Amino acid sequence: MAGRVRVRAAVLDAMLAQARAERPRECCGLLAGAQGVISEILPASNQLKSETEYFIPPQELIAALRSIRERRLAHLGIYHSHPRSENIPSHRDIQEANYPSCVYFIISPHAAARAIRAFEIRNGEAREVEIEAVK
Ligand SMILES: [Zn+2]
C-alpha cells in the first residue's frame, strides 16, 4: 500500500457504528476535513435500501457538500458498507467512483479485523491505502 489516509479515531468509530446499526442494509455517507486529516462524518441515507448497493439521495448529497463548504472544510472521502461481501470495491463501486480526489472507505459490519478499508479509485482502478487513526 503506497498511500495513506489520516482519519480521526472518532470518525472511524462512527462509521463502524453506523454500518452495524443499519445492517443488513448498506449504509453510506461523506467525510470531510482539513489539512489532509478526515475529522468530520456526514451520514447519509441509502435511497436504495439495499443489502448490496447504495445511492445517496441527490438532495442529501447537495446539502452535505454545502455544509462542508460552509465550514471551510474539504470533501475528502465517501464511505459505505458491505454487509454481504468482503469490504473491497465492487465492480459497480469502481464504475461509479466519480470523485477521483476522494478516498473511498468500505466497512464490513461483521469483520473482526480490518473492518474498515480505504481505496483510491481512479481511471477504473482501485488501489488500497493505509488508514492512520489520529486523535
Ligand atoms: Zn460497494
CSV table of N, CA and C and ligand atoms in Angstrom, one decimal:
chain,number,residue,atom,x,y,z
A,1,MET,N,0.8,-1.2,0.0
A,1,MET,CA,0.0,0.0,0.0
A,1,MET,C,0.9,1.2,0.0
A,2,ALA,N,0.8,2.0,-1.1
A,2,ALA,CA,1.7,3.2,-1.2
A,2,ALA,C,1.1,4.3,-0.4
A,3,GLY,N,-0.2,4.6,-0.6
A,3,GLY,CA,-0.8,5.8,0.0
A,3,GLY,C,-1.2,5.6,1.4
A,4,ARG,N,-1.6,6.7,2.0
A,4,ARG,CA,-2.0,6.6,3.4
A,4,ARG,C,-3.1,7.7,3.6
A,5,VAL,N,-4.1,7.5,4.4
A,5,VAL,CA,-5.1,8.5,4.7
A,5,VAL,C,-5.2,8.6,6.3
A,6,ARG,N,-5.2,9.8,6.7
A,6,ARG,CA,-5.3,10.1,8.2
A,6,ARG,C,-6.7,10.4,8.6
A,7,VAL,N,-7.2,9.7,9.6
A,7,VAL,CA,-8.6,9.8,10.0
A,7,VAL,C,-8.7,9.9,11.5
A,8,ARG,N,-9.5,10.8,12.0
A,8,ARG,CA,-9.8,10.9,13.4
A,8,ARG,C,-10.4,9.6,13.9
A,9,ALA,N,-9.9,9.0,15.0
A,9,ALA,CA,-10.4,7.8,15.6
A,9,ALA,C,-11.9,7.8,15.8
A,10,ALA,N,-12.5,9.0,16.2
A,10,ALA,CA,-13.9,9.1,16.4
A,10,ALA,C,-14.7,8.9,15.2
A,11,VAL,N,-14.1,9.3,14.0
A,11,VAL,CA,-14.8,9.1,12.7
A,11,VAL,C,-14.8,7.6,12.4
A,12,LEU,N,-13.7,7.0,12.6
A,12,LEU,CA,-13.7,5.5,12.3
A,12,LEU,C,-14.7,4.8,13.2
A,13,ASP,N,-14.8,5.2,14.4
A,13,ASP,CA,-15.8,4.5,15.3
A,13,ASP,C,-17.2,4.8,14.9
A,14,ALA,N,-17.5,6.0,14.4
A,14,ALA,CA,-18.8,6.4,14.0
A,14,ALA,C,-19.2,5.6,12.7
A,15,MET,N,-18.3,5.5,11.8
A,15,MET,CA,-18.6,4.7,10.5
A,15,MET,C,-18.9,3.3,10.9
A,16,LEU,N,-18.1,2.7,11.8
A,16,LEU,CA,-18.4,1.3,12.1
A,16,LEU,C,-19.7,1.1,12.8
A,17,ALA,N,-20.0,2.1,13.7
A,17,ALA,CA,-21.3,2.0,14.5
A,17,ALA,C,-22.5,2.1,13.5
A,18,GLN,N,-22.4,3.0,12.5
A,18,GLN,CA,-23.5,3.2,11.6
A,18,GLN,C,-23.7,2.0,10.7
A,19,ALA,N,-22.5,1.4,10.3
A,19,ALA,CA,-22.6,0.2,9.5
A,19,ALA,C,-23.3,-1.0,10.2
A,20,ARG,N,-23.0,-1.1,11.5
A,20,ARG,CA,-23.6,-2.1,12.3
A,20,ARG,C,-25.1,-1.9,12.6
A,21,ALA,N,-25.4,-0.6,12.8
A,21,ALA,CA,-26.8,-0.2,13.1
A,21,ALA,C,-27.7,-0.4,11.9
A,22,GLU,N,-27.2,-0.2,10.7
A,22,GLU,CA,-28.0,-0.3,9.5
A,22,GLU,C,-28.0,-1.6,8.8
A,23,ARG,N,-27.1,-2.5,9.3
A,23,ARG,CA,-27.2,-3.9,8.6
A,23,ARG,C,-28.5,-4.5,8.9
A,24,PRO,N,-29.0,-5.3,8.0
A,24,PRO,CA,-28.3,-5.9,6.8
A,24,PRO,C,-28.2,-5.0,5.6
A,25,ARG,N,-28.7,-3.7,5.7
A,25,ARG,CA,-28.6,-2.8,4.6
A,25,ARG,C,-27.2,-2.1,4.5
A,26,GLU,N,-26.9,-1.7,3.3
A,26,GLU,CA,-25.6,-0.9,3.2
A,26,GLU,C,-25.9,0.5,3.8
A,27,CYS,N,-24.9,1.0,4.5
A,27,CYS,CA,-25.0,2.4,4.9
A,27,CYS,C,-24.1,3.2,4.0
A,28,CYS,N,-24.2,4.6,4.1
A,28,CYS,CA,-23.3,5.4,3.3
A,28,CYS,C,-23.2,6.8,3.9
A,29,GLY,N,-22.3,7.6,3.4
A,29,GLY,CA,-22.1,9.0,3.9
A,29,GLY,C,-20.9,9.6,3.3
A,30,LEU,N,-20.6,10.8,3.7
A,30,LEU,CA,-19.5,11.6,3.3
A,30,LEU,C,-18.5,11.9,4.4
A,31,LEU,N,-17.3,12.2,4.1
A,31,LEU,CA,-16.3,12.5,5.0
A,31,LEU,C,-15.6,13.8,4.6
A,32,ALA,N,-15.2,14.6,5.6
A,32,ALA,CA,-14.6,15.9,5.4
A,32,ALA,C,-13.5,16.2,6.4
A,33,GLY,N,-12.7,17.2,6.1
A,33,GLY,CA,-11.7,17.6,7.0
A,33,GLY,C,-10.8,18.7,6.4
A,34,ALA,N,-9.7,18.8,7.0
A,34,ALA,CA,-8.8,19.9,6.6
A,34,ALA,C,-7.3,19.4,6.8
A,35,GLN,N,-6.4,20.0,6.0
A,35,GLN,CA,-5.0,19.7,6.1
A,35,GLN,C,-4.8,18.1,6.0
A,36,GLY,N,-5.6,17.5,5.2
A,36,GLY,CA,-5.3,16.1,4.9
A,36,GLY,C,-5.8,15.2,6.0
A,37,VAL,N,-6.5,15.7,7.0
A,37,VAL,CA,-7.0,14.8,8.1
A,37,VAL,C,-8.5,14.8,8.0
A,38,ILE,N,-9.1,13.6,7.9
A,38,ILE,CA,-10.6,13.5,7.9
A,38,ILE,C,-11.0,13.6,9.4
A,39,SER,N,-11.9,14.6,9.6
A,39,SER,CA,-12.3,14.9,11.0
A,39,SER,C,-13.8,14.9,11.2
A,40,GLU,N,-14.5,14.9,10.1
A,40,GLU,CA,-16.0,15.0,10.2
A,40,GLU,C,-16.7,13.9,9.4
A,41,ILE,N,-17.8,13.4,9.9
A,41,ILE,CA,-18.6,12.4,9.2
A,41,ILE,C,-19.9,13.0,9.0
A,42,LEU,N,-20.4,12.8,7.8
A,42,LEU,CA,-21.8,13.3,7.4
A,42,LEU,C,-22.6,12.1,6.9
A,43,PRO,N,-23.3,11.4,7.9
A,43,PRO,CA,-24.0,10.2,7.5
A,43,PRO,C,-25.1,10.6,6.5
A,44,ALA,N,-25.4,9.7,5.6
A,44,ALA,CA,-26.5,9.9,4.6
A,44,ALA,C,-27.4,8.6,4.6
A,45,SER,N,-28.6,8.8,4.0
A,45,SER,CA,-29.4,7.6,3.9
A,45,SER,C,-29.2,6.9,2.6
A,46,ASN,N,-29.4,5.6,2.6
A,46,ASN,CA,-29.2,4.8,1.3
A,46,ASN,C,-30.6,4.8,0.7
A,47,GLN,N,-30.7,5.5,-0.4
A,47,GLN,CA,-32.0,5.6,-1.1
A,47,GLN,C,-32.5,4.3,-1.6
A,48,LEU,N,-31.6,3.4,-1.9
A,48,LEU,CA,-32.0,2.1,-2.5
A,48,LEU,C,-32.4,1.1,-1.4
A,49,LYS,N,-32.1,1.4,-0.1
A,49,LYS,CA,-32.5,0.5,1.0
A,49,LYS,C,-32.1,-1.0,0.6
A,50,SER,N,-30.9,-1.1,0.1
A,50,SER,CA,-30.4,-2.4,-0.4
A,50,SER,C,-29.3,-3.0,0.5
A,51,GLU,N,-29.2,-4.3,0.3
A,51,GLU,CA,-28.2,-5.0,1.1
A,51,GLU,C,-26.9,-5.2,0.2
A,52,THR,N,-27.0,-4.7,-1.1
A,52,THR,CA,-25.8,-4.9,-2.0
A,52,THR,C,-25.4,-3.7,-2.7
A,53,GLU,N,-26.1,-2.6,-2.6
A,53,GLU,CA,-25.7,-1.4,-3.3
A,53,GLU,C,-26.2,-0.2,-2.5
A,54,TYR,N,-25.7,1.0,-2.9
A,54,TYR,CA,-26.1,2.2,-2.2
A,54,TYR,C,-26.2,3.4,-3.2
A,55,PHE,N,-27.0,4.4,-2.8
A,55,PHE,CA,-27.1,5.6,-3.6
A,55,PHE,C,-27.5,6.7,-2.6
A,56,ILE,N,-26.7,7.7,-2.5
A,56,ILE,CA,-27.1,8.9,-1.7
A,56,ILE,C,-28.1,9.8,-2.4
A,57,PRO,N,-29.2,10.0,-1.8
A,57,PRO,CA,-30.2,10.9,-2.4
A,57,PRO,C,-29.6,12.2,-2.8
A,58,PRO,N,-29.8,12.7,-4.1
A,58,PRO,CA,-29.2,13.9,-4.5
A,58,PRO,C,-29.3,15.1,-3.6
A,59,GLN,N,-30.5,15.3,-3.0
A,59,GLN,CA,-30.7,16.4,-2.1
A,59,GLN,C,-29.8,16.3,-0.9
A,60,GLU,N,-29.6,15.1,-0.4
A,60,GLU,CA,-28.8,14.9,0.8
A,60,GLU,C,-27.3,15.2,0.4
A,61,LEU,N,-27.0,14.7,-0.8
A,61,LEU,CA,-25.6,14.9,-1.3
A,61,LEU,C,-25.3,16.4,-1.4
A,62,ILE,N,-26.2,17.1,-2.0
A,62,ILE,CA,-26.0,18.6,-2.2
A,62,ILE,C,-25.9,19.3,-0.8
A,63,ALA,N,-26.8,18.9,0.1
A,63,ALA,CA,-26.8,19.6,1.4
A,63,ALA,C,-25.5,19.3,2.2
A,64,ALA,N,-25.0,18.0,2.1
A,64,ALA,CA,-23.8,17.7,2.8
A,64,ALA,C,-22.6,18.4,2.2
A,65,LEU,N,-22.6,18.5,0.9
A,65,LEU,CA,-21.4,19.3,0.2
A,65,LEU,C,-21.5,20.7,0.6
A,66,ARG,N,-22.7,21.3,0.7
A,66,ARG,CA,-22.9,22.7,1.1
A,66,ARG,C,-22.4,22.9,2.5
A,67,SER,N,-22.8,21.9,3.4
A,67,SER,CA,-22.3,22.0,4.8
A,67,SER,C,-20.8,22.0,4.9
A,68,ILE,N,-20.2,21.1,4.1
A,68,ILE,CA,-18.7,21.0,4.1
A,68,ILE,C,-18.1,22.4,3.7
A,69,ARG,N,-18.7,22.9,2.6
A,69,ARG,CA,-18.1,24.2,2.1
A,69,ARG,C,-18.3,25.3,3.1
A,70,GLU,N,-19.5,25.4,3.7
A,70,GLU,CA,-19.8,26.5,4.6
A,70,GLU,C,-18.9,26.4,5.8
A,71,ARG,N,-18.4,25.3,6.2
A,71,ARG,CA,-17.5,25.2,7.3
A,71,ARG,C,-16.0,25.2,6.9
A,72,ARG,N,-15.8,25.6,5.6
A,72,ARG,CA,-14.5,25.7,5.1
A,72,ARG,C,-13.7,24.5,5.2
A,73,LEU,N,-14.3,23.3,5.1
A,73,LEU,CA,-13.6,22.1,5.1
A,73,LEU,C,-13.5,21.6,3.6
A,74,ALA,N,-12.8,20.5,3.5
A,74,ALA,CA,-12.7,19.9,2.1
A,74,ALA,C,-13.4,18.5,2.2
A,75,HIS,N,-14.0,18.2,1.1
A,75,HIS,CA,-14.7,16.9,0.9
A,75,HIS,C,-13.6,15.9,0.6
A,76,LEU,N,-13.3,15.0,1.6
A,76,LEU,CA,-12.1,14.1,1.4
A,76,LEU,C,-12.4,12.7,1.2
A,77,GLY,N,-13.7,12.3,1.5
A,77,GLY,CA,-14.0,10.8,1.4
A,77,GLY,C,-15.5,10.5,1.3
A,78,ILE,N,-15.7,9.3,0.9
A,78,ILE,CA,-17.1,8.7,0.8
A,78,ILE,C,-17.0,7.3,1.4
A,79,TYR,N,-18.0,7.0,2.1
A,79,TYR,CA,-18.0,5.6,2.7
A,79,TYR,C,-19.3,4.9,2.5
A,80,HIS,N,-19.2,3.6,2.5
A,80,HIS,CA,-20.4,2.7,2.5
A,80,HIS,C,-20.0,1.4,3.1
A,81,SER,N,-21.0,0.6,3.4
A,81,SER,CA,-20.7,-0.7,4.0
A,81,SER,C,-21.0,-1.9,3.0
A,82,HIS,N,-20.4,-3.0,3.3
A,82,HIS,CA,-20.6,-4.3,2.5
A,82,HIS,C,-21.1,-5.3,3.5
A,83,PRO,N,-22.4,-5.3,3.9
A,83,PRO,CA,-22.8,-6.3,4.9
A,83,PRO,C,-22.8,-7.7,4.3
A,84,ARG,N,-22.8,-7.9,3.0
A,84,ARG,CA,-23.0,-9.2,2.3
A,84,ARG,C,-21.7,-9.7,1.7
A,85,SER,N,-20.7,-8.9,1.6
A,85,SER,CA,-19.5,-9.3,0.9
A,85,SER,C,-18.2,-8.7,1.6
A,86,GLU,N,-17.1,-9.1,1.1
A,86,GLU,CA,-15.8,-8.6,1.6
A,86,GLU,C,-15.7,-7.1,1.3
A,87,ASN,N,-15.0,-6.4,2.2
A,87,ASN,CA,-15.0,-4.9,2.1
A,87,ASN,C,-13.9,-4.4,1.2
A,88,ILE,N,-14.1,-4.8,-0.1
A,88,ILE,CA,-13.2,-4.3,-1.2
A,88,ILE,C,-14.2,-3.7,-2.3
A,89,PRO,N,-13.7,-2.8,-3.1
A,89,PRO,CA,-14.7,-2.2,-4.1
A,89,PRO,C,-15.3,-3.2,-5.0
A,90,SER,N,-16.6,-3.1,-5.2
A,90,SER,CA,-17.3,-4.0,-6.2
A,90,SER,C,-17.0,-3.4,-7.6
A,91,HIS,N,-17.4,-4.1,-8.6
A,91,HIS,CA,-17.3,-3.6,-10.0
A,91,HIS,C,-18.1,-2.3,-10.1
A,92,ARG,N,-19.3,-2.3,-9.5
A,92,ARG,CA,-20.1,-1.1,-9.5
A,92,ARG,C,-19.5,0.1,-8.8
A,93,ASP,N,-18.9,-0.2,-7.6
A,93,ASP,CA,-18.2,0.8,-6.9
A,93,ASP,C,-17.1,1.5,-7.7
A,94,ILE,N,-16.4,0.7,-8.5
A,94,ILE,CA,-15.3,1.3,-9.3
A,94,ILE,C,-15.9,2.1,-10.5
A,95,GLN,N,-17.0,1.5,-11.1
A,95,GLN,CA,-17.6,2.2,-12.2
A,95,GLN,C,-18.2,3.5,-11.8
A,96,GLU,N,-18.7,3.6,-10.6
A,96,GLU,CA,-19.4,4.8,-10.2
A,96,GLU,C,-18.6,5.7,-9.3
A,97,ALA,N,-17.3,5.5,-9.2
A,97,ALA,CA,-16.5,6.4,-8.4
A,97,ALA,C,-16.2,7.7,-9.1
A,98,ASN,N,-17.0,8.7,-8.8
A,98,ASN,CA,-17.0,10.0,-9.5
A,98,ASN,C,-16.1,11.0,-8.9
A,99,TYR,N,-15.5,10.7,-7.8
A,99,TYR,CA,-14.7,11.8,-7.1
A,99,TYR,C,-13.2,11.3,-7.0
A,100,PRO,N,-12.4,11.5,-8.0
A,100,PRO,CA,-11.1,11.0,-8.0
A,100,PRO,C,-10.2,11.5,-6.9
A,101,SER,N,-10.5,12.6,-6.3
A,101,SER,CA,-9.7,13.2,-5.2
A,101,SER,C,-10.1,12.6,-3.9
A,102,CYS,N,-11.2,11.9,-3.8
A,102,CYS,CA,-11.7,11.3,-2.5
A,102,CYS,C,-11.1,10.0,-2.3
A,103,VAL,N,-11.1,9.6,-1.0
A,103,VAL,CA,-10.7,8.2,-0.6
A,103,VAL,C,-12.1,7.5,-0.3
A,104,TYR,N,-12.2,6.3,-0.8
A,104,TYR,CA,-13.4,5.5,-0.7
A,104,TYR,C,-13.2,4.5,0.5
A,105,PHE,N,-14.0,4.6,1.5
A,105,PHE,CA,-13.9,3.7,2.6
A,105,PHE,C,-15.1,2.7,2.5
A,106,ILE,N,-14.7,1.4,2.8
A,106,ILE,CA,-15.7,0.4,2.8
A,106,ILE,C,-15.6,-0.4,4.1
A,107,ILE,N,-16.8,-0.5,4.7
A,107,ILE,CA,-16.9,-1.0,6.1
A,107,ILE,C,-17.5,-2.4,6.0
A,108,SER,N,-16.9,-3.4,6.7
A,108,SER,CA,-17.6,-4.6,7.0
A,108,SER,C,-18.1,-4.7,8.4
A,109,PRO,N,-19.5,-4.7,8.5
A,109,PRO,CA,-20.0,-4.7,9.9
A,109,PRO,C,-19.7,-6.0,10.6
A,110,HIS,N,-19.3,-7.0,10.0
A,110,HIS,CA,-19.1,-8.3,10.6
A,110,HIS,C,-17.6,-8.6,10.9
A,111,ALA,N,-16.7,-8.0,10.2
A,111,ALA,CA,-15.3,-8.4,10.3
A,111,ALA,C,-14.7,-8.1,11.7
A,112,ALA,N,-13.9,-9.0,12.2
A,112,ALA,CA,-13.2,-8.8,13.4
A,112,ALA,C,-12.0,-7.9,13.2
A,113,ALA,N,-11.3,-8.1,12.1
A,113,ALA,CA,-10.1,-7.4,11.8
A,113,ALA,C,-10.3,-6.7,10.4
A,114,ARG,N,-9.7,-5.5,10.3
A,114,ARG,CA,-9.7,-4.7,9.1
A,114,ARG,C,-11.2,-4.5,8.7
A,115,ALA,N,-12.0,-4.1,9.7
A,115,ALA,CA,-13.4,-3.8,9.4
A,115,ALA,C,-13.6,-2.6,8.5
A,116,ILE,N,-12.6,-1.7,8.5
A,116,ILE,CA,-12.7,-0.5,7.6
A,116,ILE,C,-11.5,-0.6,6.7
A,117,ARG,N,-11.7,-0.5,5.4
A,117,ARG,CA,-10.6,-0.4,4.5
A,117,ARG,C,-10.8,0.8,3.6
A,118,ALA,N,-9.7,1.3,3.0
A,118,ALA,CA,-9.8,2.6,2.2
A,118,ALA,C,-9.1,2.4,0.9
A,119,PHE,N,-9.7,3.0,-0.1
A,119,PHE,CA,-9.2,2.8,-1.5
A,119,PHE,C,-9.2,4.1,-2.3
A,120,GLU,N,-8.2,4.3,-3.1
A,120,GLU,CA,-8.3,5.4,-4.1
A,120,GLU,C,-8.8,4.7,-5.4
A,121,ILE,N,-9.8,5.3,-6.0
A,121,ILE,CA,-10.3,4.7,-7.2
A,121,ILE,C,-10.2,5.8,-8.3
A,122,ARG,N,-9.3,5.5,-9.3
A,122,ARG,CA,-9.1,6.4,-10.4
A,122,ARG,C,-8.9,5.6,-11.7
A,123,ASN,N,-9.5,6.2,-12.7
A,123,ASN,CA,-9.4,5.6,-14.1
A,123,ASN,C,-9.8,4.1,-14.1
A,124,GLY,N,-10.8,3.8,-13.3
A,124,GLY,CA,-11.3,2.4,-13.3
A,124,GLY,C,-10.4,1.4,-12.6
A,125,GLU,N,-9.5,1.9,-11.7
A,125,GLU,CA,-8.7,1.1,-10.9
A,125,GLU,C,-8.7,1.4,-9.5
A,126,ALA,N,-8.8,0.4,-8.6
A,126,ALA,CA,-8.8,0.7,-7.1
A,126,ALA,C,-7.5,0.3,-6.5
A,127,ARG,N,-7.0,1.2,-5.7
A,127,ARG,CA,-5.7,0.9,-5.0
A,127,ARG,C,-5.9,1.1,-3.5
A,128,GLU,N,-5.6,0.1,-2.7
A,128,GLU,CA,-5.8,0.3,-1.3
A,128,GLU,C,-4.8,1.3,-0.6
A,129,VAL,N,-5.3,2.0,0.3
A,129,VAL,CA,-4.4,2.9,1.0
A,129,VAL,C,-4.5,2.6,2.5
A,130,GLU,N,-3.4,2.9,3.2
A,130,GLU,CA,-3.4,2.6,4.6
A,130,GLU,C,-4.1,3.6,5.4
A,131,ILE,N,-4.9,3.2,6.5
A,131,ILE,CA,-5.6,4.2,7.3
A,131,ILE,C,-4.8,4.4,8.6
A,132,GLU,N,-4.5,5.7,8.8
A,132,GLU,CA,-3.8,6.0,10.1
A,132,GLU,C,-4.8,6.8,11.0
A,133,ALA,N,-5.1,6.2,12.1
A,133,ALA,CA,-6.0,6.8,13.1
A,133,ALA,C,-5.3,7.8,13.9
A,134,VAL,N,-5.9,9.0,14.0
A,134,VAL,CA,-5.3,10.1,14.8
A,134,VAL,C,-6.3,10.6,15.8
A,135,LYS,N,-5.8,11.2,16.8
A,135,LYS,CA,-6.7,11.7,17.9
A,135,LYS,C,-7.5,13.0,17.4
B,1,ZN,ZN,-19.8,-1.3,-2.5
